[in-house]
Amino acid sequence: MGSARTNRGGSDPSTWALRHLQVALASLGRLCSAPLATLMTTAVIGIALALPTGLHVTLNHVQQLAGGWEGAATFSLFLKQEIGEKQAETLAAKLRRNPRLAKVQVIPPDLALAEFRRLSGFEGALDALDENPLPTVLVIEPEPEYSTPEAAETLMAGFNRQAEVDFTQLDLQWVRRFHAITEIARRGVLVIAALLALAVLLIVGNTIRLEIQNHRSEIEITKLIGGTDAFIRRPFLYNGLWYGLSGGILAWLLVSLALWLLNGPVEHLAGLYHSDFDLSAIGLPTLGALLTASALLGLLGSWIAVSRHLSDIEPD
Amino acid sequence: MIHFEQVTKRYPGGHEGLSNASFHIAPGELVFLTGHSGAGKSTLLRLIGLLERCTRGQVRVNGRNLGRIGRRDIPYHRREVGMIFQDHRLLHDRTVFDNVAMPLVVAGMRHQEIGRRVRAALDKVGLLNKEKARPITLSGGEQQRVGIARAVVSKPPVVLADEPTGNLDPALSQEIMDLFMQFNRVGVTLLIATHDLDLISRMGQRILTLNRGRLVRDSAAG
Ligand SMILES: Nc1ncnc2c1ncn2[C@@H]1O[C@H](COP(=O)(O)OP(=O)(O)O)[C@@H](O)[C@H]1O
Ligand SMILES: [Mg+2]
């Protein structure tokens, strides 16, 4: 009894691996022998994957750029024009005794002007001025626990009550907003990625469904002579895997090309802001994730098609 | 080798392709199955190859109750039953060699062994020189012999043929029947459906006759 199973499998792991390799290569060979059809499917997948990948990479760059601003809020206290350096130091000493403040730094007008000259590129225009228009500025970082918007508001009101202070500027809000916006953007990219992943599943699924239909008689005959479902499924699954992977590679090429095209202008722009920010190529982790995801999507798409349509085909 | 016990096959819609059929084929027998068109010959063969399942009764092949074979195990059963069809069912985008090799490939046999076995099978059916040809370039008789080589290449204990000579002239039909006799001599159990009574009456083998799904005559039983 049960001797039907005696020759089941019947192979050691190396034979098994060899057989998979053969099917995988045969599948690749078949796809390459119909380059136009394969290229069409690959192109659609590649473009669909390039969009979220590109957005993700851009967002990463922007967040990396913003990384320097993270941390405590920073106050800039612009002192009145008539306040001299000595009075400014006295005020700074007084403020340093405040336990809620971590750091108080005096930036005299000369230093501020030099800094501005260095950063802005308006050297010519500044040289035309005969006197320094900048006031003395105190740059203050509160202790982290006083960086919440409420505490910062209170601190700011306190600074503004100082007679020496002309006005106070708080960077906190802007940093917070920026982070909120990038967070929303990140979610948006996730939603777009999910929708386009679904599209890739549908594309691969539909392509494999057509391939199954085109191989109907082959499938029937294979079932007649004792081919298992796994045997019949295998080449279609590998097709899906290759579609996904080649689409992923194409997406990588597209995004790299776009970054390369954008890199010149961005470097120029970053130079204006005196940042060494540049749009480097896609990092290895992102590339790995992209290729893994695309291969899995291709595999999953063909798996769905295969499990839906192979069982419909029975020999008669 | 093949046991039918009160087997009925009712098709969706209620029509009975086979009604209450009982018979037994011993290992190594060659049996012809005959009857007019629509008598149930194909139905009977399809039950043995598990292309259909019976509605009532029990079919046993090589000691196994086919009713107990689950969907996933059907392929392993089919590897023990070689099937030959009137329309050959060859793949026309593959060479003769590749067509014949299919049962060995699905069984996961090693490459060198496949080459050896396929050539042996093609030699037996006299087509060794056609291994690289496409089936479409062959004559009807040659295509049928490719189909036969494919059915026997994995040396299954049971071989079924459904009107294998249906499209062939008498001389070619006789050649095909002689091939079956050769396989039978090396111990293969064969069940061959045909309505070519002239041909089989000359061969002196056991004949099962069907009429409207009923087994009406078994020449072995007299
Ligand atoms: N899939 C099917 N569905 C419904 N009826 C069928 C089916 N296959 C065969 N039949 C019917 O069963 C009877 C026997 O058919 P078959 O076994 O093909 O006969 P034979 O091979 O002897 O010509 C016929 O009346 C045929 O119409
Ligand atoms: Mg028939």
XYZ file of C-alpha atoms and ligand atoms in Angstrom:
566
model
C 0.000 0.000 0.000
C 1.020 3.561 -0.514
C 3.765 2.581 -2.937
C 2.700 5.518 -5.064
C 4.739 7.586 -2.673
C 7.860 5.476 -2.796
C 9.415 7.420 -5.648
C 8.149 10.680 -4.287
C 10.817 13.342 -4.132
C 13.452 10.671 -4.256
C 16.398 13.018 -4.461
C 19.104 14.427 -2.235
C 19.345 18.179 -1.560
C 22.055 18.781 -4.163
C 19.922 17.227 -6.918
C 17.023 19.313 -5.677
C 19.072 22.510 -5.784
C 20.413 21.600 -9.212
C 16.885 21.066 -10.503
C 15.794 24.453 -9.127
C 18.797 26.089 -10.742
C 17.931 24.447 -14.052
C 14.331 25.650 -13.875
C 15.451 29.129 -12.831
C 17.904 29.401 -15.712
C 15.459 27.901 -18.199
C 12.905 30.478 -17.066
C 15.437 33.269 -17.503
C 16.330 31.911 -20.941
C 12.675 31.849 -21.989
C 12.170 35.441 -20.860
C 15.292 36.555 -22.733
C 14.154 34.765 -25.875
C 11.099 37.047 -25.993
C 12.902 40.303 -25.124
C 10.214 42.714 -26.266
C 7.388 41.216 -24.226
C 9.683 40.793 -21.228
C 10.928 44.354 -21.538
C 7.387 45.724 -21.571
C 6.472 43.960 -18.341
C 9.807 44.868 -16.782
C 9.416 48.518 -17.781
C 5.968 48.793 -16.208
C 7.208 47.199 -12.988
C 10.376 49.296 -13.013
C 8.517 52.573 -13.384
C 5.993 51.590 -10.726
C 8.814 50.794 -8.289
C 10.966 53.784 -9.236
C 8.384 56.295 -8.011
C 8.231 55.272 -4.328
C 11.962 54.499 -4.327
C 12.784 57.948 -5.637
C 10.496 59.624 -3.118
C 11.963 57.569 -0.314
C 15.514 58.476 -1.264
C 14.651 62.164 -1.586
C 12.943 62.162 1.773
C 15.953 60.463 3.339
C 18.195 63.165 1.972
C 15.952 65.918 3.238
C 15.770 64.377 6.715
C 19.505 63.862 6.755
C 19.865 67.522 5.878
C 17.514 68.440 8.710
C 19.303 66.125 11.141
C 21.553 69.028 12.268
C 18.558 70.996 13.479
C 17.239 68.302 15.682
C 17.487 68.652 19.454
C 16.813 71.585 21.688
C 15.083 74.774 20.694
C 17.334 77.717 20.143
C 16.531 81.325 21.084
C 18.155 84.250 19.423
C 17.930 87.394 21.572
C 18.550 90.448 19.401
C 19.665 93.228 21.736
C 18.897 96.865 21.203
C 21.397 98.749 19.013
C 22.608 100.926 21.852
C 23.531 97.953 24.074
C 27.285 97.614 24.139
C 29.361 94.516 24.589
C 29.817 94.980 28.328
C 26.097 95.283 29.017
C 25.547 92.247 26.839
C 28.060 90.226 28.901
C 26.327 91.322 32.118
C 22.985 90.167 30.787
C 24.535 86.902 29.644
C 26.050 86.317 33.088
C 22.655 86.948 34.668
C 20.962 84.537 32.305
C 23.622 81.850 32.852
C 22.541 81.704 36.497
C 19.055 80.665 35.361
C 18.943 76.878 35.913
C 16.479 76.421 33.050
C 19.043 77.505 30.500
C 21.805 75.200 29.288
C 23.941 77.528 27.249
C 24.193 81.264 26.691
C 26.498 82.541 24.017
C 27.264 86.161 23.167
C 27.741 86.960 19.539
C 29.179 90.451 19.153
C 28.235 92.419 15.992
C 31.695 91.927 14.405
C 31.484 88.191 14.705
C 27.905 88.172 13.450
C 28.907 90.225 10.445
C 31.858 87.968 9.635
C 29.601 84.939 9.888
C 26.977 86.539 7.712
C 29.606 87.507 5.183
C 30.822 83.938 5.076
C 27.384 82.368 4.712
C 25.454 84.745 2.522
C 27.813 85.554 -0.321
C 26.756 89.241 -0.133
C 30.300 90.328 0.499
C 30.272 93.164 -1.991
C 27.051 94.609 -0.640
C 28.311 94.434 2.948
C 31.556 96.139 2.099
C 29.532 99.044 0.799
C 28.138 99.685 4.291
C 30.296 101.985 6.383
C 29.084 100.714 9.703
C 27.988 97.377 11.036
C 24.178 97.259 11.019
C 23.986 94.136 13.177
C 23.135 94.188 16.887
C 24.682 91.985 19.551
C 22.898 88.653 19.717
C 22.609 86.167 22.568
C 22.114 82.609 21.426
C 20.445 80.569 24.164
C 19.735 76.879 24.415
C 17.399 75.880 27.240
C 17.741 72.614 29.152
C 16.011 69.852 27.159
C 13.045 69.698 29.563
C 12.311 73.382 28.807
C 12.229 72.783 25.077
C 8.538 71.952 24.919
C 6.485 74.592 23.110
C 4.778 75.707 26.368
C 7.964 76.077 28.402
C 9.655 77.805 25.495
C 6.798 80.306 25.274
C 7.224 81.143 28.958
C 10.979 81.535 28.558
C 10.498 83.746 25.553
C 8.099 86.027 27.409
C 10.738 86.320 30.166
C 13.462 87.263 27.671
C 11.280 89.897 26.060
C 10.738 91.554 29.460
C 14.496 92.240 29.698
C 15.134 95.922 28.993
C 18.177 95.165 26.835
C 16.260 92.864 24.476
C 14.848 94.221 21.259
C 13.145 90.998 20.198
C 13.498 87.249 20.595
C 13.346 84.638 17.924
C 12.535 81.015 18.592
C 13.515 78.277 16.077
C 11.545 75.576 17.769
C 8.322 75.987 15.831
C 9.915 75.763 12.498
C 11.838 72.577 13.353
C 8.690 70.999 14.739
C 6.698 71.858 11.665
C 9.421 70.575 9.434
C 9.439 67.243 11.250
C 5.665 67.005 11.110
C 5.732 67.659 7.388
C 8.406 65.088 6.655
C 6.496 62.595 8.782
C 3.378 63.209 6.703
C 5.458 62.910 3.550
C 6.868 59.616 4.790
C 3.364 58.259 5.349
C 2.409 59.486 1.896
C 5.346 57.635 0.392
C 4.250 54.513 2.267
C 0.729 54.792 0.873
C 2.063 55.354 -2.643
C 4.456 52.442 -2.216
C 1.623 50.187 -1.048
C -0.586 51.159 -3.994
C 2.207 50.671 -6.497
C 3.188 47.362 -4.886
C -0.404 46.286 -5.466
C -0.070 47.427 -9.074
C 3.091 45.338 -9.460
C 1.252 42.328 -8.048
C -1.517 42.842 -10.596
C 0.910 43.307 -13.486
C 2.901 40.200 -12.654
C -0.259 38.251 -11.861
C -1.811 39.163 -15.178
C 1.349 38.398 -17.150
C 1.657 35.004 -15.500
C -2.053 34.328 -16.045
C -1.551 34.885 -19.785
C 1.513 32.669 -19.745
C -0.475 29.934 -18.046
C -3.149 30.216 -20.725
C -0.510 30.005 -23.454
C 0.910 26.857 -21.903
C -2.411 25.187 -21.376
C -1.706 22.046 -23.393
C 1.742 21.713 -21.870
C 0.243 21.908 -18.401
C -2.432 19.356 -19.270
C 0.083 16.919 -20.671
C 2.441 17.402 -17.753
C -0.414 16.559 -15.406
C -1.241 13.480 -17.516
C 2.238 12.052 -17.203
C 2.451 12.605 -13.457
C 3.878 16.091 -13.018
C 3.133 17.408 -9.529
C 1.589 20.813 -8.947
C 4.921 21.959 -7.555
C 6.714 20.891 -10.724
C 4.213 22.700 -12.934
C 4.194 25.776 -10.718
C 7.960 26.168 -10.528
C 8.760 27.740 -13.936
C 5.918 30.250 -13.545
C 7.112 31.220 -10.082
C 10.615 31.743 -11.391
C 9.221 33.849 -14.226
C 7.495 36.033 -11.638
C 10.669 36.253 -9.591
C 12.701 37.353 -12.620
C 10.077 39.893 -13.654
C 10.116 41.395 -10.173
C 13.886 41.403 -9.899
C 14.486 42.905 -13.338
C 11.809 45.522 -12.586
C 13.660 46.311 -9.355
C 16.962 46.678 -11.200
C 15.306 48.944 -13.743
C 13.815 51.052 -10.934
C 17.279 51.351 -9.407
C 18.698 52.497 -12.745
C 15.890 55.022 -13.229
C 16.270 56.511 -9.748
C 20.068 56.608 -10.048
C 19.737 58.385 -13.364
C 17.319 60.910 -11.885
C 19.624 61.539 -8.908
C 22.577 61.960 -11.203
C 20.664 64.484 -13.304
C 19.553 66.382 -10.178
C 22.911 66.245 -8.444
C 24.479 69.199 -10.286
C 21.720 71.713 -9.499
C 21.333 70.437 -5.939
C 25.040 70.746 -5.249
C 24.935 74.282 -6.535
C 21.962 75.083 -4.318
C 23.591 73.460 -1.304
C 26.717 75.504 -2.006
C 24.653 78.682 -1.701
C 23.566 77.588 1.776
C 27.109 76.552 2.551
C 26.060 72.944 3.003
C 28.031 70.003 1.701
C 24.756 68.233 1.125
C 24.779 66.205 -2.063
C 22.434 63.679 -3.633
C 24.590 60.600 -3.501
C 23.495 57.451 -5.334
C 21.064 55.003 -3.693
C 22.672 53.456 -0.648
C 23.332 49.743 -0.404
C 20.611 49.114 2.243
C 18.016 50.872 0.095
C 19.144 48.949 -2.984
C 18.995 45.678 -1.047
C 15.518 46.470 0.224
C 14.359 47.503 -3.253
C 15.613 44.327 -4.926
C 14.305 42.073 -2.160
C 10.905 43.738 -2.236
C 10.680 43.625 -6.035
C 11.689 39.955 -6.196
C 9.171 39.083 -3.479
C 6.438 41.079 -5.202
C 7.118 39.240 -8.471
C 7.079 35.914 -6.694
C 3.899 36.740 -4.803
C 2.151 38.023 -7.939
C 2.919 34.860 -9.848
C 2.009 32.745 -6.855
C -1.432 34.339 -6.766
C -1.925 33.784 -10.508
C -0.644 30.231 -10.347
C -2.772 29.214 -7.391
C -5.846 30.739 -8.995
C -5.433 29.401 -12.514
C -3.365 26.199 -12.483
C -6.016 24.128 -10.774
C -8.522 25.113 -13.490
C -6.482 23.190 -16.014
C -7.129 19.476 -15.789
C -6.466 16.963 -18.544
C -9.431 15.252 -20.180
C -3.516 -5.525 -11.390
C -6.766 -3.720 -12.280
C -9.926 -4.442 -10.273
C -13.319 -2.909 -10.950
C -16.035 -3.685 -8.425
C -19.550 -2.514 -9.273
C -18.191 0.723 -10.633
C -20.573 3.427 -11.782
C -19.547 6.758 -13.250
C -22.341 9.297 -13.447
C -21.468 12.533 -15.223
C -22.833 15.870 -14.075
C -26.303 15.995 -15.610
C -27.048 12.429 -14.613
C -25.813 10.516 -17.643
C -24.050 7.274 -16.704
C -20.821 6.810 -18.661
C -20.249 3.488 -16.920
C -22.847 1.435 -15.040
C -22.082 -1.143 -12.383
C -19.021 -2.613 -14.100
C -17.012 -5.412 -12.439
C -13.953 -7.158 -13.854
C -10.395 -8.036 -12.986
C -7.248 -7.831 -15.096
C -4.290 -9.882 -13.885
C -0.692 -8.583 -13.986
C 0.861 -9.085 -17.413
C -2.443 -9.416 -19.271
C -3.199 -7.656 -22.543
C -6.904 -6.840 -22.742
C -8.909 -5.096 -25.453
C -11.848 -2.899 -24.586
C -14.431 -2.489 -27.299
C -17.903 -1.178 -27.961
C -19.545 1.377 -30.192
C -18.883 5.067 -29.848
C -20.259 6.354 -26.551
C -20.224 2.926 -24.924
C -17.993 4.104 -22.095
C -14.521 2.929 -23.152
C -12.836 6.258 -22.533
C -14.732 6.671 -19.284
C -13.367 3.365 -18.032
C -9.786 4.231 -18.955
C -10.114 7.690 -17.438
C -11.180 6.136 -14.143
C -7.993 4.055 -14.100
C -5.783 7.083 -14.788
C -7.719 9.120 -12.196
C -8.801 11.637 -14.808
C -12.226 10.977 -13.354
C -13.361 9.511 -10.078
C -16.098 6.904 -9.907
C -19.477 7.758 -8.427
C -20.049 4.325 -6.879
C -18.041 1.144 -6.443
C -14.334 0.653 -6.140
C -11.413 0.789 -8.572
C -8.129 -0.770 -7.503
C -4.909 -0.521 -9.479
C -1.719 -2.301 -8.472
C -3.228 -3.048 -5.066
C -4.275 0.552 -4.343
C -7.840 1.722 -3.882
C -8.026 4.784 -6.101
C -10.768 6.271 -3.918
C -8.144 6.672 -1.203
C -5.703 8.605 -3.353
C -5.898 12.297 -2.552
C -5.496 15.085 -5.059
C -1.877 15.626 -4.153
C -0.997 11.984 -4.756
C -2.606 11.710 -8.190
C 0.689 12.532 -9.998
C 2.439 9.641 -8.274
C -0.359 7.316 -9.339
C -0.154 8.532 -12.936
C 3.560 7.780 -13.052
C 2.587 4.124 -12.724
C 0.000 4.269 -15.498
C 1.251 5.112 -18.982
C -1.482 6.656 -21.149
C -1.748 6.745 -24.932
C -4.368 8.778 -26.799
C -5.827 8.786 -30.257
C -4.694 12.383 -30.753
C -1.193 11.612 -29.378
C -1.132 14.690 -27.126
C 2.409 15.626 -28.012
C 3.946 19.058 -27.510
C 4.698 20.498 -30.900
C 7.184 23.093 -29.718
C 9.530 20.381 -28.461
C 11.591 17.724 -30.126
C 10.655 14.059 -30.152
C 13.383 13.473 -27.587
C 12.019 16.125 -25.219
C 8.475 14.814 -25.575
C 9.515 11.300 -24.680
C 11.721 12.555 -21.834
C 8.857 14.382 -20.079
C 7.764 11.561 -17.712
C 11.365 11.110 -16.583
C 11.901 14.840 -16.115
C 8.806 15.220 -13.944
C 9.979 12.239 -11.897
C 13.262 14.060 -11.261
C 15.537 11.554 -12.959
C 19.169 12.397 -13.594
C 20.174 13.817 -16.926
C 22.393 10.969 -18.145
C 19.853 8.355 -17.145
C 17.151 10.240 -19.049
C 19.173 10.202 -22.268
C 19.797 6.492 -21.987
C 16.154 5.611 -21.284
C 14.680 7.907 -23.917
C 16.904 6.425 -26.622
C 16.009 2.918 -25.490
C 12.283 3.766 -25.753
C 12.697 5.447 -29.140
C 14.673 2.441 -30.333
C 11.838 0.120 -29.319
C 9.311 2.085 -31.380
C 11.773 2.422 -34.283
C 12.242 6.205 -34.114
C 15.783 6.516 -32.857
C 16.767 8.513 -35.944
C 13.971 11.055 -35.322
C 14.913 12.187 -31.822
C 15.691 15.746 -32.924
C 12.625 16.096 -35.167
C 9.529 18.067 -34.237
C 6.444 15.880 -33.911
C 4.604 17.967 -36.518
C 7.055 16.829 -39.196
C 6.250 13.170 -38.550
C 3.503 11.017 -40.060
C 0.442 10.043 -38.008
C 1.823 6.575 -37.340
C 5.176 7.994 -36.263
C 3.527 10.527 -33.958
C 1.543 7.735 -32.356
C 4.765 5.794 -31.803
C 6.274 8.858 -30.097
C 3.211 8.861 -27.837
C 3.791 5.181 -27.101
C 7.465 5.735 -26.353
C 6.470 8.480 -23.899
C 3.960 6.168 -22.210
C 6.469 3.357 -21.689
C 9.720 5.256 -21.141
C 9.356 5.245 -17.363
C 8.451 1.532 -17.421
C 5.064 1.821 -15.758
C 3.456 -1.478 -14.784
C 0.176 -0.494 -16.472
C -0.290 1.053 -19.917
C -3.647 2.324 -21.196
C -4.363 3.186 -24.819
C -7.533 4.950 -25.956
C -8.158 4.168 -29.646
C -4.463 4.321 -30.501
C -5.090 3.221 -34.099
C -8.176 5.352 -34.640
C -6.587 7.489 -37.324
C -4.308 4.912 -38.907
C -4.669 2.623 -41.922
C -4.801 -1.153 -41.310
C -1.099 -1.803 -41.960
C 0.040 0.919 -39.533
C -2.579 -0.206 -37.019
C -1.155 -3.708 -37.157
C 2.343 -2.306 -36.524
C 1.116 -0.457 -33.449
C -0.641 -3.571 -32.153
C 2.538 -5.578 -32.665
C 4.373 -3.014 -30.539
C 1.844 -3.512 -27.759
C 2.317 -7.263 -28.004
C 6.060 -6.728 -27.552
C 5.546 -4.661 -24.415
C 3.144 -7.265 -23.111
C 5.775 -9.966 -23.569
C 8.076 -8.134 -21.107
C 5.341 -8.127 -18.483
C 3.512 -4.820 -18.963
C -0.227 -4.950 -18.272
C -2.077 -3.312 -21.170
C -5.668 -2.218 -21.606
C -6.431 -1.001 -25.130
C -9.716 0.583 -26.148
C -10.590 0.215 -29.819
C -13.598 -0.354 -32.023
C -11.499 -2.035 -34.698
C -13.010 -5.500 -34.159
C -11.404 -6.958 -37.292
C -7.965 -6.153 -35.988
C -8.372 -7.457 -32.442
C -10.318 -10.579 -33.334
C -7.232 -11.823 -35.172
C -5.004 -11.311 -32.144
C -6.561 -13.898 -29.862
C -6.501 -11.758 -26.696
C -9.095 -11.201 -24.033
C -11.805 -8.704 -25.057
C -14.149 -6.707 -22.798
C -17.221 -5.369 -24.576
C -19.170 -2.353 -23.380
C -22.596 -1.257 -24.472
C -24.139 1.963 -23.179
C -21.954 1.938 -20.115
C -22.582 -1.729 -19.279
C -20.037 -4.488 -19.493
C -21.921 -6.914 -21.728
C -19.255 -9.455 -22.619
C -15.911 -10.666 -21.286
C -14.306 -13.109 -23.707
C -12.272 -14.664 -20.886
C -15.472 -15.539 -19.064
C -16.839 -17.080 -22.289
N -17.348 14.811 -19.439
C -18.546 14.248 -19.765
N -19.681 14.806 -19.340
C -20.882 14.254 -19.630
N -21.021 13.140 -20.319
C -19.919 12.519 -20.782
C -18.623 13.040 -20.514
N -17.711 12.213 -21.079
C -18.413 11.226 -21.662
N -19.726 11.404 -21.485
C -20.785 10.509 -21.944
O -20.542 9.220 -21.406
C -20.775 8.242 -22.382
C -19.565 7.399 -22.580
O -18.588 8.206 -23.189
P -17.123 7.658 -23.514
O -16.605 6.990 -22.312
O -16.355 8.776 -24.089
O -17.450 6.588 -24.634
P -16.484 5.916 -25.717
O -15.098 6.272 -25.365
O -16.767 4.469 -25.645
O -16.894 6.483 -27.042
C -21.208 8.968 -23.651
O -22.613 8.934 -23.738
C -20.729 10.373 -23.449
O -21.588 11.289 -24.062
Mg -13.689 7.366 -26.431
